Amino acid sequence: MNKSIFVNKGIKRGMAGFLAILLSVSSSGCGRSPEEPAISVENETAVSDSEQSVRETAGAADISVAGHSTEISSELTYNHSMELSYATGFSVDYYEDGYTLVTVEGDGQYLVVPEGQQAPEDLDSGITVLYQPLTNVYLVASAVMDMYVALDALDDLRFSALEAEDWYIEEARAQMESGKLLYAGKYSAPDYERILSEGCSLAIENTMIYHNPEVKEQLERFGIPVLVDYSSYESNPLGRMEWIKLYGVLTGRQDRAEEAFRAQEQLFAEAGAAENTGLTVAFFYITSTGAVNVRKSTDYLPKMIEVAGGTYIFAELGSDEESASSTVTMQMEEFYAVAKEADYLIYNSTIDGELGSVEDLLAKSPLLENFKAVQENHVYCTGKNLYQSSMELGTITSDIHNMLMGEDEELTFLYHVQEK
């Protein structure tokens, strides 16, 4: 994809506009919510709406990023904290001699100890110690894989909760096919023997682990620290990608993390330089029962549509609900009433597969034949790789912009669905 498709002189104006849109996410009252589907394929890509209550009953840590103390040991001298522009779910505090404290809201605190050093003797028992280098990692949170790819840190990973055929990230699949990355069971049933046999130094889980808290407890009993990734709880798309800075700390590649993040931030700014097209977009999929699943207007994907110059067709959907889910399921008739006049339809292929033709879409519901976007040949579909590509949200936003501009040859994560 040509990532210089936008006029450079508009970037400064675009950055101001794009920041205004993204900041509106924080003021919308949306907060972090479990993602359905997450940028992942664990649990068949869908996280249950009941996940929040499961976390609470399973005893997820009551850790707050805001206002935590940096006085964690008499042996450590606090220096400064990482400046974060968008992410709100973690913080990083730096200490003299290379020690780093990572705090993940709702999960816990982790002291990253540089190679050759020891943890302070008076460190609070509630802080998990991570000794660098963190190698032979067991990766369950598939959203994190793309971050390790961007960090050029794939060799730090040894175990995967997905099998090779379930990875749509080429680098991850290649690692598994070469034997450098081994399948070690899914989050609910890890292969403890295999994980222990090679000295796993860290398990990176997603929040599905709170459905099976005994697995987390068992890993910790075996001496394997567990970090739960909450990047999909960030309602701001740039907040999600800013989690790469946390993994930059763990891998010792902080400069590379900053570089990767800034590149995607630039793509958002370039997309924001474009004028609003006034074109409306519906993003959806049809369930096995014939209902329609759509994003709440406060979700990160509608914000990306706005940044790209479009207008999400469901302007106020779910904004007054307290449900943790980022999506709403409605009957086809209700979807028809609002989305019939949408200029573009984007079908989310994550759940039931990609569309081969417009006829495949119409087979799910004949009512769709009456939609303006269908009649005007404006039906698009996401590729299977969309939700694992957590460090490509800027590229995806550019895709949406190019779709609205009719520049199909520039698309990476979307494709134009044609008639047979």
Short mmCIF file of C-alpha atoms in Angstrom, two decimals, residues 46-342:
data_model
loop_
_atom_site.label_atom_id
_atom_site.label_comp_id
_atom_site.label_asym_id
_atom_site.label_seq_id
_atom_site.Cartn_x
_atom_site.Cartn_y
_atom_site.Cartn_z
CA ALA A 46 -15.65 -13.30 20.43
CA VAL A 47 -15.38 -12.34 24.07
CA SER A 48 -18.49 -12.88 26.15
CA ASP A 49 -20.57 -9.93 27.26
CA SER A 50 -20.39 -11.41 30.77
CA GLU A 51 -16.61 -11.12 30.88
CA GLN A 52 -16.58 -8.20 33.28
CA SER A 53 -18.62 -10.06 35.89
CA VAL A 54 -16.43 -13.12 35.40
CA ARG A 55 -13.35 -11.00 36.08
CA GLU A 56 -14.88 -9.70 39.27
CA THR A 57 -16.00 -13.05 40.60
CA ALA A 58 -12.66 -14.61 39.66
CA GLY A 59 -10.83 -12.06 41.77
CA ALA A 60 -9.14 -9.87 39.17
CA ALA A 61 -6.78 -7.45 40.86
CA ASP A 62 -8.14 -4.07 41.91
CA ILE A 63 -5.20 -2.09 40.56
CA SER A 64 -5.51 1.51 39.43
CA VAL A 65 -3.06 3.22 37.09
CA ALA A 66 -3.97 6.67 38.38
CA GLY A 67 -2.44 7.69 41.67
CA HIS A 68 -0.38 4.57 42.39
CA SER A 69 2.70 5.07 44.54
CA THR A 70 6.17 5.05 43.03
CA GLU A 71 7.69 4.39 46.46
CA ILE A 72 7.98 0.62 46.18
CA SER A 73 11.34 -0.05 47.84
CA SER A 74 13.96 1.73 49.91
CA GLU A 75 16.54 0.25 47.54
CA LEU A 76 15.08 1.84 44.40
CA THR A 77 15.24 5.52 43.44
CA TYR A 78 12.40 6.78 41.24
CA ASN A 79 13.50 8.77 38.19
CA HIS A 80 10.54 9.53 35.91
CA SER A 81 7.43 8.06 34.29
CA MET A 82 6.62 7.25 30.67
CA GLU A 83 4.50 9.87 28.93
CA LEU A 84 1.47 8.29 27.28
CA SER A 85 -0.69 10.23 24.82
CA TYR A 86 -3.70 7.92 24.42
CA ALA A 87 -3.51 4.70 26.46
CA THR A 88 -5.11 4.76 29.90
CA GLY A 89 -4.84 1.12 30.97
CA PHE A 90 -1.17 0.97 31.93
CA SER A 91 1.68 3.10 33.21
CA VAL A 92 5.47 2.76 33.31
CA ASP A 93 7.73 4.21 36.01
CA TYR A 94 11.51 4.30 35.62
CA TYR A 95 14.03 3.89 38.44
CA GLU A 96 17.78 4.28 38.67
CA ASP A 97 20.00 1.40 37.47
CA GLY A 98 17.53 0.29 34.80
CA TYR A 99 14.64 -0.95 36.95
CA THR A 100 11.12 -0.36 35.61
CA LEU A 101 7.70 -0.64 37.24
CA VAL A 102 4.80 -1.57 34.94
CA THR A 103 1.26 -1.11 36.28
CA VAL A 104 -1.66 -2.66 34.39
CA GLU A 105 -5.04 -1.45 35.60
CA GLY A 106 -7.23 -4.29 36.78
CA ASP A 107 -4.33 -6.74 36.64
CA GLY A 108 -1.28 -5.94 38.74
CA GLN A 109 2.18 -4.42 39.01
CA TYR A 110 5.40 -5.82 37.58
CA LEU A 111 8.97 -4.86 38.41
CA VAL A 112 11.16 -5.42 35.35
CA VAL A 113 14.66 -6.22 36.60
CA PRO A 114 17.55 -5.71 34.16
CA GLU A 115 19.76 -8.66 33.31
CA GLY A 116 22.35 -9.36 36.00
CA GLN A 117 20.47 -7.45 38.72
CA GLN A 118 18.35 -8.70 41.61
CA ALA A 119 14.97 -7.62 42.95
CA PRO A 120 15.02 -5.51 46.14
CA GLU A 121 14.57 -7.53 49.32
CA ASP A 122 11.90 -5.17 50.67
CA LEU A 123 9.78 -5.15 47.51
CA ASP A 124 6.05 -5.40 48.21
CA SER A 125 4.89 -9.00 47.86
CA GLY A 126 2.04 -7.88 45.59
CA ILE A 127 4.49 -6.79 42.86
CA THR A 128 5.46 -9.52 40.39
CA VAL A 129 9.15 -9.63 39.47
CA LEU A 130 10.12 -10.09 35.81
CA TYR A 131 13.79 -10.82 35.16
CA GLN A 132 15.18 -9.79 31.79
CA PRO A 133 15.73 -11.18 29.27
CA LEU A 134 12.12 -12.33 29.03
CA THR A 135 12.45 -15.23 26.60
CA ASN A 136 10.53 -18.45 25.89
CA VAL A 137 7.32 -16.47 26.38
CA TYR A 138 3.94 -18.23 26.20
CA LEU A 139 1.71 -15.91 24.15
CA VAL A 140 -2.04 -16.32 24.55
CA ALA A 141 -3.16 -12.74 23.80
CA SER A 142 -3.08 -12.82 20.01
CA ALA A 143 -3.45 -9.02 19.81
CA VAL A 144 0.10 -8.84 21.19
CA MET A 145 1.66 -10.90 18.37
CA ASP A 146 1.60 -8.00 15.91
CA MET A 147 3.34 -5.85 18.50
CA TYR A 148 6.15 -8.41 18.82
CA VAL A 149 6.40 -8.45 15.02
CA ALA A 150 6.69 -4.65 14.97
CA LEU A 151 9.34 -4.85 17.71
CA ASP A 152 11.31 -7.48 15.76
CA ALA A 153 11.11 -9.58 18.93
CA LEU A 154 9.50 -12.78 17.64
CA ASP A 155 12.46 -14.83 18.84
CA ASP A 156 11.47 -13.95 22.42
CA LEU A 157 8.28 -15.98 21.93
CA ARG A 158 8.44 -19.77 22.22
CA PHE A 159 4.87 -20.90 22.85
CA SER A 160 1.56 -20.00 21.19
CA ALA A 161 -2.06 -20.60 22.20
CA LEU A 162 -3.00 -20.68 18.50
CA GLU A 163 -1.98 -23.30 16.00
CA ALA A 164 -0.22 -22.32 12.79
CA GLU A 165 -3.35 -22.34 10.63
CA ASP A 166 -5.08 -19.94 13.01
CA TRP A 167 -2.49 -17.22 12.54
CA TYR A 168 -3.16 -14.69 9.77
CA ILE A 169 0.04 -12.82 10.57
CA GLU A 170 2.54 -14.27 8.12
CA GLU A 171 5.52 -13.88 10.42
CA ALA A 172 3.77 -15.77 13.23
CA ARG A 173 2.73 -18.61 10.94
CA ALA A 174 6.27 -18.85 9.56
CA GLN A 175 7.70 -19.08 13.10
CA MET A 176 5.37 -21.98 13.87
CA GLU A 177 6.03 -23.79 10.61
CA SER A 178 9.79 -23.51 11.23
CA GLY A 179 9.44 -24.90 14.75
CA LYS A 180 10.69 -21.73 16.43
CA LEU A 181 7.22 -21.15 17.89
CA LEU A 182 5.40 -24.13 19.39
CA TYR A 183 1.74 -24.75 20.04
CA ALA A 184 1.25 -25.12 23.81
CA GLY A 185 -2.52 -25.33 24.17
CA LYS A 186 -5.21 -22.67 24.35
CA TYR A 187 -5.73 -20.37 27.31
CA SER A 188 -8.04 -22.76 29.17
CA ALA A 189 -5.90 -25.88 28.74
CA PRO A 190 -2.19 -25.08 28.38
CA ASP A 191 0.37 -27.83 27.95
CA TYR A 192 2.13 -27.28 31.27
CA GLU A 193 4.73 -29.97 30.61
CA ARG A 194 5.83 -28.41 27.34
CA ILE A 195 5.84 -24.88 28.79
CA LEU A 196 7.88 -25.92 31.83
CA SER A 197 10.34 -27.99 29.81
CA GLU A 198 11.93 -24.92 28.21
CA GLY A 199 11.99 -22.45 31.07
CA CYS A 200 9.11 -20.17 30.16
CA SER A 201 9.79 -16.75 31.72
CA LEU A 202 6.36 -15.14 31.16
CA ALA A 203 2.81 -15.92 30.06
CA ILE A 204 0.96 -13.10 28.31
CA GLU A 205 -2.76 -13.76 28.59
CA ASN A 206 -5.87 -11.94 27.44
CA THR A 207 -8.79 -11.33 29.78
CA MET A 208 -10.37 -14.66 28.84
CA ILE A 209 -8.07 -16.12 31.50
CA TYR A 210 -10.55 -14.87 34.10
CA HIS A 211 -12.99 -17.50 32.83
CA ASN A 212 -10.45 -20.07 34.02
CA PRO A 213 -8.67 -18.46 36.97
CA GLU A 214 -7.30 -21.82 38.06
CA VAL A 215 -5.04 -21.80 34.98
CA LYS A 216 -3.49 -18.49 35.99
CA GLU A 217 -3.01 -19.78 39.52
CA GLN A 218 -1.38 -22.98 38.28
CA LEU A 219 1.06 -21.13 36.03
CA GLU A 220 2.05 -18.92 38.94
CA ARG A 221 2.48 -21.96 41.21
CA PHE A 222 4.91 -23.30 38.64
CA GLY A 223 6.85 -20.05 38.92
CA ILE A 224 5.69 -18.58 35.61
CA PRO A 225 4.61 -14.92 35.95
CA VAL A 226 1.33 -14.04 34.22
CA LEU A 227 0.62 -10.63 32.65
CA VAL A 228 -2.91 -9.95 31.39
CA ASP A 229 -3.11 -7.75 28.30
CA TYR A 230 -5.87 -5.11 28.38
CA SER A 231 -5.07 -3.32 25.12
CA SER A 232 -8.48 -4.21 23.63
CA TYR A 233 -10.15 -2.35 26.50
CA GLU A 234 -8.86 0.95 25.10
CA SER A 235 -11.70 2.66 23.24
CA ASN A 236 -9.23 4.94 21.47
CA PRO A 237 -7.57 3.14 18.52
CA LEU A 238 -4.27 4.87 19.16
CA GLY A 239 -4.57 3.90 22.82
CA ARG A 240 -4.70 0.27 21.74
CA MET A 241 -1.55 0.59 19.68
CA GLU A 242 0.26 2.57 22.37
CA TRP A 243 0.46 -0.67 24.36
CA ILE A 244 3.41 -1.54 22.17
CA LYS A 245 5.39 0.73 24.48
CA LEU A 246 4.70 -1.65 27.38
CA TYR A 247 6.04 -4.56 25.34
CA GLY A 248 8.96 -2.39 24.29
CA VAL A 249 9.85 -2.19 27.98
CA LEU A 250 9.58 -5.97 28.46
CA THR A 251 11.69 -6.74 25.38
CA GLY A 252 14.21 -3.94 25.86
CA ARG A 253 13.20 -2.39 22.55
CA GLN A 254 11.67 0.89 23.66
CA ASP A 255 13.10 2.94 20.80
CA ARG A 256 11.68 0.53 18.25
CA ALA A 257 8.31 0.64 20.02
CA GLU A 258 8.26 4.42 19.81
CA GLU A 259 9.17 4.32 16.12
CA ALA A 260 6.43 1.79 15.28
CA PHE A 261 3.81 3.73 17.21
CA ARG A 262 4.72 7.07 15.62
CA ALA A 263 4.44 5.56 12.14
CA GLN A 264 0.84 4.52 12.80
CA GLU A 265 0.04 7.83 14.49
CA GLN A 266 1.26 9.56 11.33
CA LEU A 267 -1.13 7.49 9.20
CA PHE A 268 -4.00 8.59 11.43
CA ALA A 269 -2.92 12.20 11.04
CA GLU A 270 -2.76 11.85 7.26
CA ALA A 271 -6.23 10.32 7.17
CA GLY A 272 -7.48 13.15 9.37
CA ALA A 273 -6.16 15.66 6.82
CA ALA A 274 -8.90 14.62 4.41
CA GLU A 275 -12.19 16.48 4.31
CA ASN A 276 -15.28 14.67 5.58
CA THR A 277 -16.90 13.08 2.56
CA GLY A 278 -20.41 13.00 4.04
CA LEU A 279 -20.61 9.34 3.01
CA THR A 280 -22.19 6.97 5.52
CA VAL A 281 -20.81 3.56 6.46
CA ALA A 282 -22.31 0.51 8.19
CA PHE A 283 -19.96 -2.07 9.76
CA PHE A 284 -21.69 -5.35 10.64
CA TYR A 285 -22.03 -9.09 10.42
CA ILE A 286 -25.05 -11.42 10.42
CA THR A 287 -25.29 -14.02 13.17
CA SER A 288 -26.25 -17.66 12.75
CA THR A 289 -29.80 -16.75 13.86
CA GLY A 290 -30.20 -14.02 11.23
CA ALA A 291 -29.71 -11.11 13.64
CA VAL A 292 -27.25 -8.33 12.88
CA ASN A 293 -24.26 -7.44 15.06
CA VAL A 294 -23.08 -3.83 14.79
CA ARG A 295 -20.63 -1.62 16.66
CA LYS A 296 -21.73 0.89 19.24
CA SER A 297 -21.07 4.43 18.12
CA THR A 298 -18.56 4.86 20.95
CA ASP A 299 -16.44 1.92 19.77
CA TYR A 300 -13.01 2.42 18.19
CA LEU A 301 -14.08 1.31 14.68
CA PRO A 302 -16.71 4.05 14.24
CA LYS A 303 -14.04 6.52 15.35
CA MET A 304 -11.72 5.20 12.65
CA ILE A 305 -14.51 5.66 10.09
CA GLU A 306 -14.86 9.30 11.21
CA VAL A 307 -11.10 9.91 11.02
CA ALA A 308 -11.11 8.43 7.49
CA GLY A 309 -13.67 11.01 6.35
CA GLY A 310 -16.84 8.96 6.67
CA THR A 311 -19.86 8.97 8.98
CA TYR A 312 -20.91 5.91 10.94
CA ILE A 313 -24.54 5.22 10.11
CA PHE A 314 -25.50 4.45 13.74
CA ALA A 315 -24.66 7.85 15.18
CA GLU A 316 -25.92 7.35 18.75
CA LEU A 317 -26.16 3.58 19.05
CA GLY A 318 -25.60 2.29 22.57
CA SER A 319 -24.03 5.52 23.82
CA ASP A 320 -26.40 5.63 26.80
CA GLU A 321 -25.97 1.99 27.78
CA GLU A 322 -23.82 0.78 30.66
CA SER A 323 -23.23 -2.67 29.14
CA ALA A 324 -19.57 -3.58 28.84
CA SER A 325 -20.02 -4.96 25.32
CA SER A 326 -18.79 -2.81 22.44
CA THR A 327 -21.42 -4.20 20.07
CA VAL A 328 -25.20 -4.38 19.77
CA THR A 329 -27.19 -7.24 18.25
CA MET A 330 -30.45 -6.24 16.58
CA GLN A 331 -33.06 -7.81 14.35
CA MET A 332 -32.62 -7.45 10.59
CA GLU A 333 -35.70 -5.21 10.35
CA GLU A 334 -34.17 -2.75 12.80
CA PHE A 335 -30.87 -2.79 10.92
CA TYR A 336 -32.75 -2.30 7.64
CA ALA A 337 -34.56 0.78 8.95
CA VAL A 338 -31.29 2.59 9.68
CA ALA A 339 -28.69 1.15 7.31
CA LYS A 340 -30.78 0.81 4.12
CA GLU A 341 -29.55 4.19 2.87
CA ALA A 342 -25.92 3.76 3.97
#
